[in-house]
Every structure is written in C-alpha cells, then in structure tokens.
mmCIF file of C-alpha atoms in Angstrom:
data_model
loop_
_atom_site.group_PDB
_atom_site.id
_atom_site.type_symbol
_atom_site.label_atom_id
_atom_site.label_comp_id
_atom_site.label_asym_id
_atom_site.label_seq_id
_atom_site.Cartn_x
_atom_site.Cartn_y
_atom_site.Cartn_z
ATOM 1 C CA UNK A 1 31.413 14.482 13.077
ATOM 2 C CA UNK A 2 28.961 11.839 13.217
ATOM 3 C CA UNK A 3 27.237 13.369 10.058
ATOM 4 C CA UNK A 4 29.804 12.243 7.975
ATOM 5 C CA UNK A 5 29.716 8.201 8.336
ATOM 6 C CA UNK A 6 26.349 8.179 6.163
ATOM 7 C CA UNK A 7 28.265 10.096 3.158
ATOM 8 C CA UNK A 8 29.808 8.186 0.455
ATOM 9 C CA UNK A 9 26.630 5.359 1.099
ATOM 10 C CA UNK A 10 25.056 3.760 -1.637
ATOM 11 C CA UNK A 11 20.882 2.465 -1.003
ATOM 12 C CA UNK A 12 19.503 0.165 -3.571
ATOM 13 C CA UNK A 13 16.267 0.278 -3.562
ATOM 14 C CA UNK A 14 13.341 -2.937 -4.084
ATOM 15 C CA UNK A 15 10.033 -2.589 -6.305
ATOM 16 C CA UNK A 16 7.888 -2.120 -2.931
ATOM 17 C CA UNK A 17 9.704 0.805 -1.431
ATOM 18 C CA UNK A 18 9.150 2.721 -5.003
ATOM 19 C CA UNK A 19 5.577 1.723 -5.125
ATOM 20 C CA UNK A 20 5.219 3.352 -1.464
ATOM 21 C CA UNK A 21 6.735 6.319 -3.069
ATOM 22 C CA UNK A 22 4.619 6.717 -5.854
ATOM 23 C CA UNK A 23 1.708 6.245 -3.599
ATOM 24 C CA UNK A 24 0.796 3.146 -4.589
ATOM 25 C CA UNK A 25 0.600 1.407 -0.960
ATOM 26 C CA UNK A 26 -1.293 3.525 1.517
ATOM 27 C CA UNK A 27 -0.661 7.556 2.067
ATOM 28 C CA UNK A 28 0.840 6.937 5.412
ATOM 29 C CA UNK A 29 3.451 5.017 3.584
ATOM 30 C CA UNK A 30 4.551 6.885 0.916
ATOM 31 C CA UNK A 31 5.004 10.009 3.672
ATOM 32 C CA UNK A 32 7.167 7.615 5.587
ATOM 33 C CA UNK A 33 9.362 6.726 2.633
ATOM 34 C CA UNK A 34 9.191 10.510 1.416
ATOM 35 C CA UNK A 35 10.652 11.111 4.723
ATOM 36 C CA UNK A 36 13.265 8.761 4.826
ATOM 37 C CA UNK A 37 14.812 9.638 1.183
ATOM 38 C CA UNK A 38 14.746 13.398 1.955
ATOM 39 C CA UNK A 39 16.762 12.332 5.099
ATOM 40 C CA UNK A 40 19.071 10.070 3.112
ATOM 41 C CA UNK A 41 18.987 13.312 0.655
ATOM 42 C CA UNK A 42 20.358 15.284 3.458
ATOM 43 C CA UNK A 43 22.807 13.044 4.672
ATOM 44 C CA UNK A 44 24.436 12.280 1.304
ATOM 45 C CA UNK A 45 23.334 8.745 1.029
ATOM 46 C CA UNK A 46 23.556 8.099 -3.263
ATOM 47 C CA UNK A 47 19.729 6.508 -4.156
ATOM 48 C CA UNK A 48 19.662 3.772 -6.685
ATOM 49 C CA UNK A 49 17.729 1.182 -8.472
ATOM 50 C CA UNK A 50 18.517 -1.686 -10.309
ATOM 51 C CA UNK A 51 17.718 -2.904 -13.799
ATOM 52 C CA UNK A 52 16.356 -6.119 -12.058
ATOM 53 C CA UNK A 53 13.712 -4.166 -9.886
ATOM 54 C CA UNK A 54 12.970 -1.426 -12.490
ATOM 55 C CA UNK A 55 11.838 -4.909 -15.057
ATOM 56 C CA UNK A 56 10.210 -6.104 -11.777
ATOM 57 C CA UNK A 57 8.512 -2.591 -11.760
ATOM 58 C CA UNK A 58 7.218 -2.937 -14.975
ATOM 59 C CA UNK A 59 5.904 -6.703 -14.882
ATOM 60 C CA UNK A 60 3.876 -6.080 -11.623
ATOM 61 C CA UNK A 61 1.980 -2.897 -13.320
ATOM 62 C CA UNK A 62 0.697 -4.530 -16.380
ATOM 63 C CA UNK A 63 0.131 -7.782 -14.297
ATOM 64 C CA UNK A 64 -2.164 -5.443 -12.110
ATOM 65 C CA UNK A 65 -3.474 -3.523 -15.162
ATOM 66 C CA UNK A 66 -4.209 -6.730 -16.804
ATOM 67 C CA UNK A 67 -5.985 -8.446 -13.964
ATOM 68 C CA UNK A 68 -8.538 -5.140 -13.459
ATOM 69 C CA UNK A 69 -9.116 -5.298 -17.745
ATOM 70 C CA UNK A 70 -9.823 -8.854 -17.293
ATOM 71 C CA UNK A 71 -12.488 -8.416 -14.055
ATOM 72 C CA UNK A 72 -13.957 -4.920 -15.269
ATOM 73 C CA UNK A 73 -13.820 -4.814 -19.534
ATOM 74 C CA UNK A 74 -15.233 -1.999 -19.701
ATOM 75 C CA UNK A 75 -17.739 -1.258 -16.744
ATOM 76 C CA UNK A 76 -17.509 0.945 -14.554
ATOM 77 C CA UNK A 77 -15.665 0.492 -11.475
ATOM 78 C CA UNK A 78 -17.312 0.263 -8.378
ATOM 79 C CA UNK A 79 -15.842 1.401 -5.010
ATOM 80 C CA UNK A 80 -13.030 -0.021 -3.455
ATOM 81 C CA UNK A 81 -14.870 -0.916 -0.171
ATOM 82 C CA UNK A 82 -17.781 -3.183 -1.763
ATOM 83 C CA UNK A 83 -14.603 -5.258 -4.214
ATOM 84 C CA UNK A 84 -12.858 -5.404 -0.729
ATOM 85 C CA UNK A 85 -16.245 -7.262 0.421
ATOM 86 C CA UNK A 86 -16.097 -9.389 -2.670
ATOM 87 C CA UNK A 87 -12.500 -10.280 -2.722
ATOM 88 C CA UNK A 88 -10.456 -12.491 -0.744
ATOM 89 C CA UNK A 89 -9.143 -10.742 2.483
ATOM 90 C CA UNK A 90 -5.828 -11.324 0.826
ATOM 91 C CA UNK A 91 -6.599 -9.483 -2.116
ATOM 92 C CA UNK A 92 -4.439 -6.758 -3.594
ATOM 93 C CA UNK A 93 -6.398 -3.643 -3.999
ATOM 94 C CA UNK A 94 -3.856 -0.666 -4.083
ATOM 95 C CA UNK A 95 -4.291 -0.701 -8.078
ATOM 96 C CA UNK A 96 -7.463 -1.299 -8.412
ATOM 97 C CA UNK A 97 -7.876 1.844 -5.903
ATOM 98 C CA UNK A 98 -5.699 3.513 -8.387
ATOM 99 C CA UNK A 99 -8.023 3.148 -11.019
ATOM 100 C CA UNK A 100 -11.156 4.061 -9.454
ATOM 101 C CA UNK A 101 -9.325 7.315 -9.053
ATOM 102 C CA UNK A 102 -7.874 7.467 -12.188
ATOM 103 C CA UNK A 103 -11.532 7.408 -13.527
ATOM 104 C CA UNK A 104 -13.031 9.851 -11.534
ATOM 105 C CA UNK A 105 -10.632 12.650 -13.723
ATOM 106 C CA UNK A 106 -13.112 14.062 -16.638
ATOM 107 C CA UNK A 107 -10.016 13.454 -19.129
ATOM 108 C CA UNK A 108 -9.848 10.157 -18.646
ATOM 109 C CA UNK A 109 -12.411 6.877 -20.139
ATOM 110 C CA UNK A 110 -13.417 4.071 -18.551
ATOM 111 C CA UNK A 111 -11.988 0.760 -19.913
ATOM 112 C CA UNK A 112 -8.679 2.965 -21.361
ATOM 113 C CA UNK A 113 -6.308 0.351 -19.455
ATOM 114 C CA UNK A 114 -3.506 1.353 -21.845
ATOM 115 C CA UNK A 115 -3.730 5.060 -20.791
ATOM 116 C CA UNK A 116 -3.838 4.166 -17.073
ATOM 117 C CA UNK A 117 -0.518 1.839 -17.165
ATOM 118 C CA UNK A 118 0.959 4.853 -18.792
ATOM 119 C CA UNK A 119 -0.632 7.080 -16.214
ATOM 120 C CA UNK A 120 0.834 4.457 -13.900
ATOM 121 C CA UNK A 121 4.664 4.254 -15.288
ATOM 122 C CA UNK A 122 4.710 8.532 -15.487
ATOM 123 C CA UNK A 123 3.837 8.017 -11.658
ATOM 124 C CA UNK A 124 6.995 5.820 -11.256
ATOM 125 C CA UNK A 125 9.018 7.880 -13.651
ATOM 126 C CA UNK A 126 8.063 10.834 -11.689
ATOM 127 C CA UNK A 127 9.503 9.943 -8.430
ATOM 128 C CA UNK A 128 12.803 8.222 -9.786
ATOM 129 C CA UNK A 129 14.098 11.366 -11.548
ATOM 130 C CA UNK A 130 16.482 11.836 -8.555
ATOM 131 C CA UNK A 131 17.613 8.406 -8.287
ATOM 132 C CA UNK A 132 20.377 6.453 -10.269
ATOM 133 C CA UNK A 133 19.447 3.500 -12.802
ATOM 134 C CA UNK A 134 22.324 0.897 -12.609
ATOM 135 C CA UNK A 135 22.428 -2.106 -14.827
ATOM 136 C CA UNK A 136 24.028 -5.290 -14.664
ATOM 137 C CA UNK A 137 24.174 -8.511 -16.394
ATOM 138 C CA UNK A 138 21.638 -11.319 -15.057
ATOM 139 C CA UNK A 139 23.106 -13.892 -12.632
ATOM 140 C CA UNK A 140 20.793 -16.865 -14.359
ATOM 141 C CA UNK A 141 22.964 -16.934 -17.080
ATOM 142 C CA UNK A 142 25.767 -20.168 -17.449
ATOM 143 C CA UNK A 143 28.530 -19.267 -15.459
ATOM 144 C CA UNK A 144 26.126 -19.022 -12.328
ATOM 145 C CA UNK A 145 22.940 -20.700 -12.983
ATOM 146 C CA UNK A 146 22.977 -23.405 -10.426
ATOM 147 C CA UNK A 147 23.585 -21.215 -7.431
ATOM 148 C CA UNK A 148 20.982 -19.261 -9.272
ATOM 149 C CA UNK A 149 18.545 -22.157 -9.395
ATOM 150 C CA UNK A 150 19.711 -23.363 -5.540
ATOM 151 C CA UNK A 151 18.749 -19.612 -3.781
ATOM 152 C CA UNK A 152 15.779 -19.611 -5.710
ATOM 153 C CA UNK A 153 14.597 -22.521 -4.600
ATOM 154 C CA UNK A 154 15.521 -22.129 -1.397
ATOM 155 C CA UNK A 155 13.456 -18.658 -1.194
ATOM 156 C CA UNK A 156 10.647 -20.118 -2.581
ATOM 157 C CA UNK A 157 10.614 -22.920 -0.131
ATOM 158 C CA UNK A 158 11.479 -20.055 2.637
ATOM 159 C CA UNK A 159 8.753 -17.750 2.210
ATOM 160 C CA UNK A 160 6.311 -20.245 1.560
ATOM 161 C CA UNK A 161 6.685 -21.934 4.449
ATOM 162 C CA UNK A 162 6.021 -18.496 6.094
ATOM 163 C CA UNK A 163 2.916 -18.023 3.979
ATOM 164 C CA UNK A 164 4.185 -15.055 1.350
ATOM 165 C CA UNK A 165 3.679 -14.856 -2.076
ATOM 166 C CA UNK A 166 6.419 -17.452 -4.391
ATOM 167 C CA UNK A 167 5.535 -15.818 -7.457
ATOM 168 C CA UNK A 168 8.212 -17.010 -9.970
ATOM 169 C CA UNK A 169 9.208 -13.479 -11.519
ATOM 170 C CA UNK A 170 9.192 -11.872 -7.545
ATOM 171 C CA UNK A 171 11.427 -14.751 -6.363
ATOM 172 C CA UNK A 172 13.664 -14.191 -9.498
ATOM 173 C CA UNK A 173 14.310 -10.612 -8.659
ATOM 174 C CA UNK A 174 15.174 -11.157 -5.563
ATOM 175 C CA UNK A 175 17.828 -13.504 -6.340
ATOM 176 C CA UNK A 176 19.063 -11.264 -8.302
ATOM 177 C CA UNK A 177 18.787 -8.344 -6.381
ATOM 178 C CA UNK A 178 21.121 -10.672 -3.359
ATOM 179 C CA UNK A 179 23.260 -11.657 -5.599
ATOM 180 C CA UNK A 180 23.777 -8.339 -6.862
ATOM 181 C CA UNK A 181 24.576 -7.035 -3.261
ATOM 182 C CA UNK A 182 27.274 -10.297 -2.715
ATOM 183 C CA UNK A 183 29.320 -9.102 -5.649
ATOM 184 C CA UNK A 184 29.233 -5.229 -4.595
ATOM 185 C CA UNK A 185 30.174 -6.313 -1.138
ATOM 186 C CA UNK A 186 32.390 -8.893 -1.965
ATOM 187 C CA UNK A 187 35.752 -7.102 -1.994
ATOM 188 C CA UNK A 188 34.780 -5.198 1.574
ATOM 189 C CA UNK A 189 36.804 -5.519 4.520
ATOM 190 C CA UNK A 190 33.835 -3.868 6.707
ATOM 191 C CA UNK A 191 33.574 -4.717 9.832
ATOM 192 C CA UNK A 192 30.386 -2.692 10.952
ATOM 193 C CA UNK A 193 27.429 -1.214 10.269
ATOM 194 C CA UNK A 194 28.839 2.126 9.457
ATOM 195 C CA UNK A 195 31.681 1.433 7.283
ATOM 196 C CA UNK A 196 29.698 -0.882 4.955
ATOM 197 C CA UNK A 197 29.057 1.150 1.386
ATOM 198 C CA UNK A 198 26.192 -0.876 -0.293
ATOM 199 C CA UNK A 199 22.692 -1.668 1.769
ATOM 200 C CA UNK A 200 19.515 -3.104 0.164
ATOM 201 C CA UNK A 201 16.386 -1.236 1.067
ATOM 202 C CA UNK A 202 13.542 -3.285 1.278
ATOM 203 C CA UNK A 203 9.988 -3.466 2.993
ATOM 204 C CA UNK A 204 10.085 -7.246 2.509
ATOM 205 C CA UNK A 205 10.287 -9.158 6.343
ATOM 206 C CA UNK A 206 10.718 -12.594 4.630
ATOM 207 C CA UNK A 207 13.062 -11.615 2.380
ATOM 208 C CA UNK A 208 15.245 -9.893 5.121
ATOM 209 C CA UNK A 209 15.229 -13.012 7.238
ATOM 210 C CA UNK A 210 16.237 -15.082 4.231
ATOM 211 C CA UNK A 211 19.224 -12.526 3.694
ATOM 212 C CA UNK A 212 19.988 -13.246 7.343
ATOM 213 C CA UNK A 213 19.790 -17.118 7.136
ATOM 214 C CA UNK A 214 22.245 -16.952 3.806
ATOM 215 C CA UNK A 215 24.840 -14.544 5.393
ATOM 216 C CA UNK A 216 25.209 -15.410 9.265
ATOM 217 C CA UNK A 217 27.652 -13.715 10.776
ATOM 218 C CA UNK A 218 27.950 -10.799 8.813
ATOM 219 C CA UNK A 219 26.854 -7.235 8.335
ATOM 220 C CA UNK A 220 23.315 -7.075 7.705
ATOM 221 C CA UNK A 221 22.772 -5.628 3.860
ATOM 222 C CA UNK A 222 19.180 -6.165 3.472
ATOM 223 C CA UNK A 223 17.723 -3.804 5.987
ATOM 224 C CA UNK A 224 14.088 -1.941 6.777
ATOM 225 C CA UNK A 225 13.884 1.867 5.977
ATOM 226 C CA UNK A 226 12.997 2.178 9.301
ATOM 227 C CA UNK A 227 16.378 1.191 10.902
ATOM 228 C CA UNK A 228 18.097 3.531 8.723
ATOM 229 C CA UNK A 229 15.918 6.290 9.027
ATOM 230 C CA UNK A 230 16.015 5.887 12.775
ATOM 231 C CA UNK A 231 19.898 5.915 12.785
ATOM 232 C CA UNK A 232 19.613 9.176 10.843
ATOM 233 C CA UNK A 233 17.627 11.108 12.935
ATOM 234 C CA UNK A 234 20.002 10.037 15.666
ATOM 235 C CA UNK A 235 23.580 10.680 14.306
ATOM 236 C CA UNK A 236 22.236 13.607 11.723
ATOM 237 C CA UNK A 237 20.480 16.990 11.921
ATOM 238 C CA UNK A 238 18.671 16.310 15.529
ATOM 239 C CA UNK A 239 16.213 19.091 16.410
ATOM 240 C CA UNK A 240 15.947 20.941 19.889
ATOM 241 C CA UNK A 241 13.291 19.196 20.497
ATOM 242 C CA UNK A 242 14.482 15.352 19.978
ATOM 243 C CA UNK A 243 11.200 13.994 21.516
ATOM 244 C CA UNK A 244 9.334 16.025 19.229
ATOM 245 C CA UNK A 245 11.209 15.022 16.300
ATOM 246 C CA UNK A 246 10.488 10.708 17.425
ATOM 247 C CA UNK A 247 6.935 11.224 17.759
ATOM 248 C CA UNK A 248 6.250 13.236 14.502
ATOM 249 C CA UNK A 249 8.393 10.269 13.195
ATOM 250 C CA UNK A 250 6.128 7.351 14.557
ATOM 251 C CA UNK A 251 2.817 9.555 13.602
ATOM 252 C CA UNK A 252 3.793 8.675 10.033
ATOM 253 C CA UNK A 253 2.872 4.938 10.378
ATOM 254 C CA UNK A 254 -0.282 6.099 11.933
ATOM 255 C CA UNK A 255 -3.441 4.824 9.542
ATOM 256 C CA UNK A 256 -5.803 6.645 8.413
ATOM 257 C CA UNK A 257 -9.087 6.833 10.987
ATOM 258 C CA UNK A 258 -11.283 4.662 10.868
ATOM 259 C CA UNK A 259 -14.536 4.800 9.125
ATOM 260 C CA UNK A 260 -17.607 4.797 10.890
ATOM 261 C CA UNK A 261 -19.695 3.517 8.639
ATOM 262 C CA UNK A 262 -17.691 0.634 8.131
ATOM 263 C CA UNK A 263 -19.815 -1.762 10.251
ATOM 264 C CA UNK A 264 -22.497 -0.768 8.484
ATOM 265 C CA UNK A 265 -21.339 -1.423 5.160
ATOM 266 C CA UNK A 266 -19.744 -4.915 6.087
ATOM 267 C CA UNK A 267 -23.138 -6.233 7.312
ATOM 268 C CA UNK A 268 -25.490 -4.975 4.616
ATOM 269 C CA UNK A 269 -22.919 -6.100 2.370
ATOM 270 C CA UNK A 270 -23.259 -9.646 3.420
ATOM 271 C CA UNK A 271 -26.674 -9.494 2.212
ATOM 272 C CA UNK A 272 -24.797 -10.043 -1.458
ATOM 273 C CA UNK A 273 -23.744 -13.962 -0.309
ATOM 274 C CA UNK A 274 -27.804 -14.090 -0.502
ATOM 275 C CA UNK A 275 -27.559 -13.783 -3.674
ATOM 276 C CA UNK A 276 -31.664 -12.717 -3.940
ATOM 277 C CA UNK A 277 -31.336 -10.003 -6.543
ATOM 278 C CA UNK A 278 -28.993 -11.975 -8.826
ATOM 279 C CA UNK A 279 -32.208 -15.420 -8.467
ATOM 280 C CA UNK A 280 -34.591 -12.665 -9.526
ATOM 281 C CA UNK A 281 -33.009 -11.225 -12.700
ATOM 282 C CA UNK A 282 -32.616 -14.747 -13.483
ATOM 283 C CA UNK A 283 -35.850 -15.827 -13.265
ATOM 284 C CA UNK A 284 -36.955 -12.768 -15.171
ATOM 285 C CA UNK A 285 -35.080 -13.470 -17.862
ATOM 286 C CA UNK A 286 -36.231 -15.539 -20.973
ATOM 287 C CA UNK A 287 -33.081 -15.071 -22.971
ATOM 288 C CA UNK A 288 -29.878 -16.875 -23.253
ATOM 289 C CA UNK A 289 -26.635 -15.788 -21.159
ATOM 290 C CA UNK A 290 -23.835 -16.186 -23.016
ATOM 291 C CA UNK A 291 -21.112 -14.692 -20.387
ATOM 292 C CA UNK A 292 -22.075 -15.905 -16.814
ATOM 293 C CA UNK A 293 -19.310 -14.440 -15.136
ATOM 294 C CA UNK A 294 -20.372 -10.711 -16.571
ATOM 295 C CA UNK A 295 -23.627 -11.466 -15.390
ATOM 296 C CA UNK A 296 -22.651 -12.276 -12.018
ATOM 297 C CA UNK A 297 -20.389 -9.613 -11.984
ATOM 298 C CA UNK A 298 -22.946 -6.773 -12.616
ATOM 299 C CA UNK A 299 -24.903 -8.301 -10.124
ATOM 300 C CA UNK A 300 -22.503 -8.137 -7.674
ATOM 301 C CA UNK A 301 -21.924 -4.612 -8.338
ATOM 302 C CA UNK A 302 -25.721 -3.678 -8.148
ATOM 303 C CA UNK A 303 -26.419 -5.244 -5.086
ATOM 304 C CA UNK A 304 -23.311 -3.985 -3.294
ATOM 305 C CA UNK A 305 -23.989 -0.182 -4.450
ATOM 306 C CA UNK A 306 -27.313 -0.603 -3.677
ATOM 307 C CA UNK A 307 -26.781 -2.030 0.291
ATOM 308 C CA UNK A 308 -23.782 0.733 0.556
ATOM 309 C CA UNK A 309 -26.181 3.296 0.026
ATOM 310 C CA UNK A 310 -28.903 1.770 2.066
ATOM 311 C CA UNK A 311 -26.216 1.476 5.350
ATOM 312 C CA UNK A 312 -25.608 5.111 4.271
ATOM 313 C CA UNK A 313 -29.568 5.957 4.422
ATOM 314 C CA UNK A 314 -29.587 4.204 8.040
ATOM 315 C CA UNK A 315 -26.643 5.595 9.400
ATOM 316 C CA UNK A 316 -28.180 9.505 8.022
ATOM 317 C CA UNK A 317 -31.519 8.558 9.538
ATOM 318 C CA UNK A 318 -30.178 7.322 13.116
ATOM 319 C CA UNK A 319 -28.889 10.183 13.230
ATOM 320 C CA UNK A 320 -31.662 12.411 12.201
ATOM 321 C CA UNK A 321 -33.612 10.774 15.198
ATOM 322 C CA UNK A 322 -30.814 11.759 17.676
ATOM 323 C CA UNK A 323 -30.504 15.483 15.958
ATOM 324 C CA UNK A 324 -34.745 15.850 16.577
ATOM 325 C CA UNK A 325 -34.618 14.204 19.796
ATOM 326 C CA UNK A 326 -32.218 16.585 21.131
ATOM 327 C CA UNK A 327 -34.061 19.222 19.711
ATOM 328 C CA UNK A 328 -36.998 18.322 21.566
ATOM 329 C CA UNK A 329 -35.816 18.223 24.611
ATOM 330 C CA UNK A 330 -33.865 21.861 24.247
ATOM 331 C CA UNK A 331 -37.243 23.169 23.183
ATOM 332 C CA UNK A 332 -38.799 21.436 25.872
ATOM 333 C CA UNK A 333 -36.310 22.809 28.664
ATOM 334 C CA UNK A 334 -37.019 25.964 27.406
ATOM 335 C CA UNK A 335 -40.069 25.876 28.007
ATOM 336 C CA UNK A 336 -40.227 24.621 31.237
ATOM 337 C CA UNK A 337 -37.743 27.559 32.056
ATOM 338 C CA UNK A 338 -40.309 30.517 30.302
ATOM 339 C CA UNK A 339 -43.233 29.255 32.409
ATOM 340 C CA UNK A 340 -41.457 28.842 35.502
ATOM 341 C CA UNK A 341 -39.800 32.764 34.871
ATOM 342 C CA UNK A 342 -43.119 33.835 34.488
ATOM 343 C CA UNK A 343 -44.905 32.249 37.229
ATOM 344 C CA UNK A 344 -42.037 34.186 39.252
ATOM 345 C CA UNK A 345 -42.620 37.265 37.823
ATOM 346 C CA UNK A 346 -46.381 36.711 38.115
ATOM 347 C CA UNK A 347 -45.762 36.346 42.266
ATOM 348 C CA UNK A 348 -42.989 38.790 42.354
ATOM 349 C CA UNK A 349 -45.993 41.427 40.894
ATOM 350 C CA UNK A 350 -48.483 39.838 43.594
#
C-alpha cells in the first residue's frame, strides 16, 4: 500500500546530481546517486531534466575544458595530488582528474581538449538515456523579467553571504530552475509531502535554504537525494534485514581511505614555495623568456614530480629498515633457540 504514494512522481534533476552520476564528483557519490535513481526506478518515480540544466551542463564542461587548455596547452598533465598542492584549497579538480585519466588511454593525445569535452558530453549522454528532456521557454524574457532580475539578485546576495560560488550563468539556472517548479506546482492543492507531484533534486545546501526562505510555509520542493532516498527505503521494498539495508546505505558516503603517503607528499611538496630549482634554471639561462607563466609552470611541475617521488623513495626505504630489522631479530631468535636446543641435547647425551 505504501508503495504506491511514490508512483505517478515527477524528479527534476540539477547539473550537480548528473555530474555525480557520470562520475564526475567522487566514486562514493556517483554510487550514492546510482542508488537512489535505481530506487526511484523501482518505485516509479518519472526522472527528468530540464533544458535550463542540460545548457547549464554544457557551459560548465567547456568552462572546465577551457580552463585546463588554458593552464596545460599542451604538456603533459601532472598528477592530481601535486596541482591540489599548487591550487587554492578551493580549487575544482574533479575535471582536471578527468583528464589525467582521459590521457592515460593509448587512443587518446595529450592537448586533444576537443576530443575530451566530447569524451566528456558521451559521459553525460550516457547516463541520461533513461531520463526525460523537458523544455520550456526562459522566464528572463518580458513578461517576467523583473521578478527574474529580483530572485536573482536576491540568490546572489544569499549565497554569497554564505560564502558559495555567485557565478552569473549558475545563479541564472537556478532561477530558472525555481521558477520552473512555481509554475508546475502552481495549480496543486497538496497539502503534504506525499501528495505533491513535482520535487527538485538537488545537492545544492544554499540553494535549498533559499527555496525555503522564498516559499515559507509550504511543501518543501527543493529537496536532498538523501531525504528521498531515505523515505524509499522506508515505505518501499524493505529487506529482512532493515538494519542491514541502513548501514549498506550510509557506507555509500563513506570516502575513499586515506592515503598514507599523504603526509609525506604535502611536506616535500612545500619544498616547491622555495622555489630553489625554478632560481637555478634561471640563473642558468642566458636566453630570453618570452612566456613566464609556461616557465613557471614547468617548473612547478618538475619540482613537484620530483619531491613526490622522493617522499615515495623515503616512505619505501623506512620501510625497508623495519622489513631488515625484523628480519634480524627472527634470525637472531633463531639462533638463540638452535644453540640453546643443542646445549640440551649436548647434556641430555652427558
């Protein structure tokens, strides 16, 4: 009985959910989305995406694309740890760890950034085949362009005050995206959770609270996958073993372990603020530089693959030292056993 108040739903979904999917944001994240769709699969929940997040889609890959052409050219990528050390602790990395992948496959050349956006859009394409593409006309248009201009404002002021990204197109979207959900909801005489039809699935905390502020009172639209997906495995398909079924749920959010060497890497890596190597090829040099940043650039990368591998060497060594000590004193222990078992047998023959 309860199985059948999730049929007949209808989840739109935003830009960061589908990157999650497409693996774009951490593997712990796209299993938990994976997850939660096959359970919305299950449960008859309809899957959509708008025309507004699928153009938001698109802008943020060749943005990304664009931004890796412009710090790379054509060099070769180095690892994703050493450009963590090197960028802001803000920094988004998730497609710049896509390419480094994408260039480790034989097929594929360094420096072919139109190959990986396509690489990247067949990813999205991929994992939207199942979902339905709905477009609507654009709320910044005459009839509604002040309230337009008024929500995005307030947004911007909103999430900036909270310290997230006001990026002009990202704002946009999500104006559109909440207006969208106003006008599907609009005629609805809902007076719960349940009965509502439309919801707006969204990893975005900010934006949810902002949703919140606008509509007090009121069924919440915008809401987590998590509070769906939890609602699910109450109300639909429960196992025999429900405690089972929570914890293999909350194991999905589990990162990946942590790195050992990671310690390492962060203080040999600070060696590169030293900047020794990069005073040393300059002073060797007699010729004009005519790209500085380039320059810098390589350096940077030299002296961070160079200080990975020597934290590597250290760590390898270390324990090399433990691997002979032990071995000493298992050979020494044995020893000490022989001699003593043959001083016995040497008094036992006495």
């Amino acid at each position: 009985a309860f199985a059948s108040i999730f049929k007949g739903k209808e989840f739109y979904l935003d830009a960061n959910i589908i990157f999650r999917l497409a693996g774009f944001n951490k593997a712990e994240r796209k299993n938990a989305v994976t997850a939660f769709l096959t359970k919305c699969q299950e449960c008859g929940v309809k899957i959509n995406y708008s025309n507004f997040t699928s153009a938001e889609i698109n802008s943020t890959l060749e943005h990304h694309v664009d931004r890796i052409k412009y710090l790379l050219g054509g060099n070769t990528p180095i690892s994703v740890d050493a450009m963590q050390r090197l960028s802001s602790k803000y920094a988004n990395l998730d497609f710049y760890a896509q390419y480094v992948e994408w260039t480790k496959h034989p097929r594929n050349k360094i420096g072919d950034y139109i190959g990986f956006l396509a690489y990247l859009k067949r990813q999205i394409s991929n994992c939207t085949t199942d979902m339905k593409f709905q477009a609507f006309e654009t709320f910044d248009q005459l009839k509604t362009k002040e309230i337009f201009k008024e929500y995005s404002e307030d947004l911007t002021a909103f999430k900036s005050a909270r310290n997230k990204g006001t990026y002009g197109g990202s704002i946009k979207v999500d104006v559109e995206n909440y207006l969208l959900m106003r006008k599907l909801t609009q005629n609805s005489r809902s007076t719960n959770f349940f009965d509502e039809k439309y919801f707006y699935i969204t990893a975005d905390h900010a934006y949810i609270d902002w949703t919140c502020e606008k509509m007090p009172g009121t069924i919440p639209l915008f809401v987590l996958p998590s509070v769906w997906y939890s609602i699910m495995l109450k109300y639909h398909g429960r196992t025999d073993n429900d405690y089972s079924s929570f914890c293999q749920f909350l194991n999905q959010r589990i990162s990946e372990p942590y790195d050992e060497l990671q310690t390492q890497k962060t203080q040999m890596l600070a060696c590169v603020l030293e900047m020794d190597e990069i005073g040393q090829r300059l002073s060797n040099r007699a010729d004009i530089i005519d790209d500085v940043e380039s320059f810098v650039e390589e350096s940077h990368s030299r002296i961070t693959e160079k200080k990975i591998a020597q934290a590597i060497q250290k760590v390898e060594e270390i324990h090399r030292c433990e691997a002979d000590r032990i071995s000493r004193e298992a050979d020494k222990n044995a020893n000490i056993k022989h001699a003593e078992g043959f001083e016995q047998g040497v008094a036992q023959g006495r």
